[in-house]
Amino acid sequence: MKNTVVVGMFFGDCGKGRIVDYLAQSYKVCVRFNGGNNAGHTILTNEKKVVSHYIPCGILHPNNMAILGNGMVIDPIALVEEIKSLESLEINVKDRLFISNRAHIVLDKHKEEDTHQLGKSIGTTGKGIGPAYQDKMARSGWTMGRAIKESSKSLNTPIEFLRPYVIDTVSLIHSFIDKGYNFLFEGAQGILLDIDHGTYPFVTSSNTLPSALYTGTGFPGNLPVSSVGVVKAYTTKVGAGPFPTRMELKDEDKQRLIGQEYGATTGRPRDCGWLDLPALKYAINIGGIEQLAITKLDCLLFNPIKVCVGYNLAGDFIDYFPINRLEEASPVYIAMPGFDDEIKKFQETVNYNQIPNRIRAYLDLIETFTNTEIAYVSTGPERNQMIKR
Ligand code: IMP
Ligand code: MG
């Protein structure tokens, strides 16, 4: 029985939600293991546009069960809103949504503290994520279970509404394993935002690597989970920190417009850059990524297209991502032929081997450089616009 984890490779916002939504058809259980509503997915199903921040995209499939794992930090006010908004789209979460009693609560004071930081320092999403994890690690946080037991009015948060959903999800997960159910784990953010292995301190406050699924859910560490890394055909980033392949202003404005690169969580305009293959290779190595999913090729409309294939560091060419010396390094690019005129045909393609030549060359370059198989390619924003190899 195959279990799979889907993570973002750079700074998030790569279309993970799409890929999870696509894969969820073949899975019974969909689980989040890190972060909170700093994440944001936009999914287009045939009739609806759904934005979710907490609940994994599997919830869009009526037979799928959704679990919010112990590794998450949850603002009850925002989660209640999300549940209500899903219900207003006639997506029923009763008996399908389970919230870990060990997940931590984001309180008003966490959000206030985080908002004071907005615009300063690293440019967080302002959702209270860092301060909530700080309290968790200091062993002074409120878990969901504690809030429900003590039902503290002082928390000033709609915990009663969530009561029916809060359970010991670790036991639940183990009972699902016994039943032979398969699991799809939905990562949040991206590998370069990992607290240990990202571009510290410009990172989020949790581990975003596939391996975080084990501690973040209680899924046993001896059970294999294969990993899919999602990569956009170009790169985007919100918040401060190094972004070596950032485009020049004119190109960036064009890319932002075509790709509609505005944060699903904060609405902030995203910075846009060229694909960074050494960074991708770094994320693949550190994450143990087995397969890639490439999104938004149809939004990359330059000719030529620049791709970073190495760095210049103190006068030397290196072909790896210099994570510890990024401020001294400058990217080295090659130019790939543009493929604007192939997009129409591409969007009608259903078979990987029939992908038009120049788009295929771009994909082949990614595979060759990273020595990793591309297993999924999205050809447009709609649910069915997906090529599986
Ligand atoms: P925090 O997670 O709100 O503490 O923000 C830390 C950094 O991670 C900031 O640069 C955010 O913009 C970035 N970040 C957090 N979550 C996401 C995400 O889901 N997508 C993209 N960037 C994110
Ligand atoms: Mg996002």
PDB file of N, CA and C in Angstrom, residues 302-350:
ATOM      1  N   PHE A 302       8.717  33.785 -21.639  1.00  0.00           N
ATOM      2  CA  PHE A 302       9.862  34.602 -22.049  1.00  0.00           C
ATOM      3  C   PHE A 302      10.610  33.906 -23.177  1.00  0.00           C
ATOM      4  N   ASN A 303      11.338  34.703 -23.938  1.00  0.00           N
ATOM      5  CA  ASN A 303      12.223  34.131 -24.944  1.00  0.00           C
ATOM      6  C   ASN A 303      13.477  35.004 -25.068  1.00  0.00           C
ATOM      7  N   PRO A 304      14.627  34.523 -24.661  1.00  0.00           N
ATOM      8  CA  PRO A 304      14.871  33.195 -24.104  1.00  0.00           C
ATOM      9  C   PRO A 304      14.446  33.121 -22.631  1.00  0.00           C
ATOM     10  N   ILE A 305      14.521  31.914 -22.089  1.00  0.00           N
ATOM     11  CA  ILE A 305      14.242  31.694 -20.675  1.00  0.00           C
ATOM     12  C   ILE A 305      15.575  31.442 -19.977  1.00  0.00           C
ATOM     13  N   LYS A 306      15.816  32.189 -18.893  1.00  0.00           N
ATOM     14  CA  LYS A 306      17.072  31.963 -18.169  1.00  0.00           C
ATOM     15  C   LYS A 306      16.880  30.869 -17.127  1.00  0.00           C
ATOM     16  N   VAL A 307      17.895  30.032 -16.996  1.00  0.00           N
ATOM     17  CA  VAL A 307      17.862  28.990 -15.966  1.00  0.00           C
ATOM     18  C   VAL A 307      19.207  29.010 -15.251  1.00  0.00           C
ATOM     19  N   CYS A 308      19.168  29.046 -13.924  1.00  0.00           N
ATOM     20  CA  CYS A 308      20.413  29.048 -13.150  1.00  0.00           C
ATOM     21  C   CYS A 308      20.965  27.619 -13.061  1.00  0.00           C
ATOM     22  N   VAL A 309      22.233  27.462 -13.495  1.00  0.00           N
ATOM     23  CA  VAL A 309      22.834  26.116 -13.506  1.00  0.00           C
ATOM     24  C   VAL A 309      24.071  26.036 -12.608  1.00  0.00           C
ATOM     25  N   GLY A 310      24.349  27.132 -11.895  1.00  0.00           N
ATOM     26  CA  GLY A 310      25.509  27.122 -11.014  1.00  0.00           C
ATOM     27  C   GLY A 310      25.688  28.493 -10.408  1.00  0.00           C
ATOM     28  N   TYR A 311      26.761  28.644  -9.656  1.00  0.00           N
ATOM     29  CA  TYR A 311      27.033  29.932  -9.005  1.00  0.00           C
ATOM     30  C   TYR A 311      28.489  30.310  -9.196  1.00  0.00           C
ATOM     31  N   ASN A 312      28.686  31.617  -9.167  1.00  0.00           N
ATOM     32  CA  ASN A 312      30.031  32.139  -9.146  1.00  0.00           C
ATOM     33  C   ASN A 312      30.343  32.495  -7.705  1.00  0.00           C
ATOM     34  N   LEU A 313      31.345  31.845  -7.137  1.00  0.00           N
ATOM     35  CA  LEU A 313      31.664  32.072  -5.726  1.00  0.00           C
ATOM     36  C   LEU A 313      33.151  32.375  -5.632  1.00  0.00           C
ATOM     37  N   ALA A 314      33.452  33.608  -5.229  1.00  0.00           N
ATOM     38  CA  ALA A 314      34.851  34.056  -5.103  1.00  0.00           C
ATOM     39  C   ALA A 314      35.653  33.720  -6.361  1.00  0.00           C
ATOM     40  N   GLY A 315      35.065  33.974  -7.510  1.00  0.00           N
ATOM     41  CA  GLY A 315      35.768  33.789  -8.773  1.00  0.00           C
ATOM     42  C   GLY A 315      35.729  32.380  -9.335  1.00  0.00           C
ATOM     43  N   ASP A 316      35.177  31.441  -8.568  1.00  0.00           N
ATOM     44  CA  ASP A 316      35.095  30.059  -9.060  1.00  0.00           C
ATOM     45  C   ASP A 316      33.661  29.697  -9.435  1.00  0.00           C
ATOM     46  N   PHE A 317      33.535  28.854 -10.453  1.00  0.00           N
ATOM     47  CA  PHE A 317      32.218  28.321 -10.800  1.00  0.00           C
ATOM     48  C   PHE A 317      31.941  27.091  -9.934  1.00  0.00           C
ATOM     49  N   ILE A 318      30.770  27.071  -9.299  1.00  0.00           N
ATOM     50  CA  ILE A 318      30.364  25.871  -8.553  1.00  0.00           C
ATOM     51  C   ILE A 318      28.996  25.431  -9.067  1.00  0.00           C
ATOM     52  N   ASP A 319      28.736  24.135  -9.035  1.00  0.00           N
ATOM     53  CA  ASP A 319      27.456  23.656  -9.578  1.00  0.00           C
ATOM     54  C   ASP A 319      26.473  23.272  -8.468  1.00  0.00           C
ATOM     55  N   TYR A 320      26.795  23.660  -7.214  1.00  0.00           N
ATOM     56  CA  TYR A 320      25.884  23.369  -6.112  1.00  0.00           C
ATOM     57  C   TYR A 320      25.377  24.665  -5.497  1.00  0.00           C
ATOM     58  N   PHE A 321      24.337  24.556  -4.659  1.00  0.00           N
ATOM     59  CA  PHE A 321      23.694  25.719  -4.048  1.00  0.00           C
ATOM     60  C   PHE A 321      24.483  26.098  -2.792  1.00  0.00           C
ATOM     61  N   PRO A 322      25.106  27.280  -2.781  1.00  0.00           N
ATOM     62  CA  PRO A 322      25.976  27.633  -1.644  1.00  0.00           C
ATOM     63  C   PRO A 322      25.164  28.181  -0.472  1.00  0.00           C
ATOM     64  N   ILE A 323      24.403  27.314   0.183  1.00  0.00           N
ATOM     65  CA  ILE A 323      23.427  27.763   1.178  1.00  0.00           C
ATOM     66  C   ILE A 323      24.054  28.587   2.305  1.00  0.00           C
ATOM     67  N   ASN A 324      25.329  28.324   2.614  1.00  0.00           N
ATOM     68  CA  ASN A 324      25.964  29.059   3.709  1.00  0.00           C
ATOM     69  C   ASN A 324      26.644  30.355   3.277  1.00  0.00           C
ATOM     70  N   ARG A 325      26.712  30.590   1.966  1.00  0.00           N
ATOM     71  CA  ARG A 325      27.431  31.783   1.487  1.00  0.00           C
ATOM     72  C   ARG A 325      26.664  32.487   0.364  1.00  0.00           C
ATOM     73  N   LEU A 326      25.346  32.507   0.510  1.00  0.00           N
ATOM     74  CA  LEU A 326      24.522  33.039  -0.584  1.00  0.00           C
ATOM     75  C   LEU A 326      24.802  34.508  -0.888  1.00  0.00           C
ATOM     76  N   GLU A 327      25.117  35.279   0.170  1.00  0.00           N
ATOM     77  CA  GLU A 327      25.311  36.720  -0.065  1.00  0.00           C
ATOM     78  C   GLU A 327      26.572  36.994  -0.884  1.00  0.00           C
ATOM     79  N   GLU A 328      27.491  36.038  -0.924  1.00  0.00           N
ATOM     80  CA  GLU A 328      28.712  36.229  -1.722  1.00  0.00           C
ATOM     81  C   GLU A 328      28.598  35.661  -3.135  1.00  0.00           C
ATOM     82  N   ALA A 329      27.536  34.908  -3.377  1.00  0.00           N
ATOM     83  CA  ALA A 329      27.467  34.155  -4.639  1.00  0.00           C
ATOM     84  C   ALA A 329      26.571  34.842  -5.648  1.00  0.00           C
ATOM     85  N   SER A 330      26.911  34.697  -6.927  1.00  0.00           N
ATOM     86  CA  SER A 330      25.997  35.211  -7.952  1.00  0.00           C
ATOM     87  C   SER A 330      25.663  34.088  -8.929  1.00  0.00           C
ATOM     88  N   PRO A 331      24.392  34.032  -9.346  1.00  0.00           N
ATOM     89  CA  PRO A 331      23.949  32.919 -10.185  1.00  0.00           C
ATOM     90  C   PRO A 331      24.551  32.952 -11.588  1.00  0.00           C
ATOM     91  N   VAL A 332      24.788  31.787 -12.144  1.00  0.00           N
ATOM     92  CA  VAL A 332      25.247  31.649 -13.528  1.00  0.00           C
ATOM     93  C   VAL A 332      24.097  31.015 -14.314  1.00  0.00           C
ATOM     94  N   TYR A 333      23.728  31.676 -15.419  1.00  0.00           N
ATOM     95  CA  TYR A 333      22.552  31.225 -16.172  1.00  0.00           C
ATOM     96  C   TYR A 333      22.937  30.616 -17.509  1.00  0.00           C
ATOM     97  N   ILE A 334      22.069  29.740 -17.992  1.00  0.00           N
ATOM     98  CA  ILE A 334      22.079  29.432 -19.415  1.00  0.00           C
ATOM     99  C   ILE A 334      20.747  29.911 -19.982  1.00  0.00           C
ATOM    100  N   ALA A 335      20.688  30.064 -21.304  1.00  0.00           N
ATOM    101  CA  ALA A 335      19.449  30.524 -21.934  1.00  0.00           C
ATOM    102  C   ALA A 335      18.790  29.346 -22.634  1.00  0.00           C
ATOM    103  N   MET A 336      17.519  29.136 -22.356  1.00  0.00           N
ATOM    104  CA  MET A 336      16.752  28.100 -23.049  1.00  0.00           C
ATOM    105  C   MET A 336      15.774  28.793 -23.992  1.00  0.00           C
ATOM    106  N   PRO A 337      15.497  28.175 -25.145  1.00  0.00           N
ATOM    107  CA  PRO A 337      14.549  28.805 -26.075  1.00  0.00           C
ATOM    108  C   PRO A 337      13.143  28.893 -25.460  1.00  0.00           C
ATOM    109  N   GLY A 338      12.487  30.008 -25.703  1.00  0.00           N
ATOM    110  CA  GLY A 338      11.127  30.197 -25.193  1.00  0.00           C
ATOM    111  C   GLY A 338      10.133  29.266 -25.876  1.00  0.00           C
ATOM    112  N   PHE A 339       8.954  29.130 -25.268  1.00  0.00           N
ATOM    113  CA  PHE A 339       7.973  28.201 -25.850  1.00  0.00           C
ATOM    114  C   PHE A 339       6.551  28.750 -25.857  1.00  0.00           C
ATOM    115  N   ASP A 340       6.422  30.080 -25.925  1.00  0.00           N
ATOM    116  CA  ASP A 340       5.082  30.703 -25.969  1.00  0.00           C
ATOM    117  C   ASP A 340       4.184  30.019 -27.005  1.00  0.00           C
ATOM    118  N   ASP A 341       4.784  29.806 -28.201  1.00  0.00           N
ATOM    119  CA  ASP A 341       3.988  29.306 -29.323  1.00  0.00           C
ATOM    120  C   ASP A 341       3.650  27.821 -29.184  1.00  0.00           C
ATOM    121  N   GLU A 342       4.195  27.168 -28.156  1.00  0.00           N
ATOM    122  CA  GLU A 342       3.875  25.740 -27.974  1.00  0.00           C
ATOM    123  C   GLU A 342       2.789  25.523 -26.907  1.00  0.00           C
ATOM    124  N   ILE A 343       2.420  26.607 -26.219  1.00  0.00           N
ATOM    125  CA  ILE A 343       1.533  26.455 -25.065  1.00  0.00           C
ATOM    126  C   ILE A 343       0.168  25.875 -25.454  1.00  0.00           C
ATOM    127  N   LYS A 344      -0.352  26.339 -26.585  1.00  0.00           N
ATOM    128  CA  LYS A 344      -1.689  25.892 -26.969  1.00  0.00           C
ATOM    129  C   LYS A 344      -1.704  24.367 -27.179  1.00  0.00           C
ATOM    130  N   LYS A 345      -0.701  23.909 -27.904  1.00  0.00           N
ATOM    131  CA  LYS A 345      -0.604  22.464 -28.158  1.00  0.00           C
ATOM    132  C   LYS A 345      -0.345  21.711 -26.846  1.00  0.00           C
ATOM    133  N   PHE A 346       0.509  22.303 -26.011  1.00  0.00           N
ATOM    134  CA  PHE A 346       0.842  21.716 -24.703  1.00  0.00           C
ATOM    135  C   PHE A 346      -0.419  21.485 -23.877  1.00  0.00           C
ATOM    136  N   GLN A 347      -1.316  22.467 -23.919  1.00  0.00           N
ATOM    137  CA  GLN A 347      -2.517  22.368 -23.085  1.00  0.00           C
ATOM    138  C   GLN A 347      -3.483  21.295 -23.572  1.00  0.00           C
ATOM    139  N   GLU A 348      -3.244  20.831 -24.795  1.00  0.00           N
ATOM    140  CA  GLU A 348      -4.095  19.743 -25.295  1.00  0.00           C
ATOM    141  C   GLU A 348      -3.416  18.386 -25.139  1.00  0.00           C
ATOM    142  N   THR A 349      -2.191  18.418 -24.628  1.00  0.00           N
ATOM    143  CA  THR A 349      -1.414  17.179 -24.534  1.00  0.00           C
ATOM    144  C   THR A 349      -1.846  16.355 -23.324  1.00  0.00           C
ATOM    145  N   VAL A 350      -1.979  15.057 -23.506  1.00  0.00           N
ATOM    146  CA  VAL A 350      -2.313  14.208 -22.359  1.00  0.00           C
ATOM    147  C   VAL A 350      -1.205  13.187 -22.076  1.00  0.00           C
TER     148      VAL A 350
END
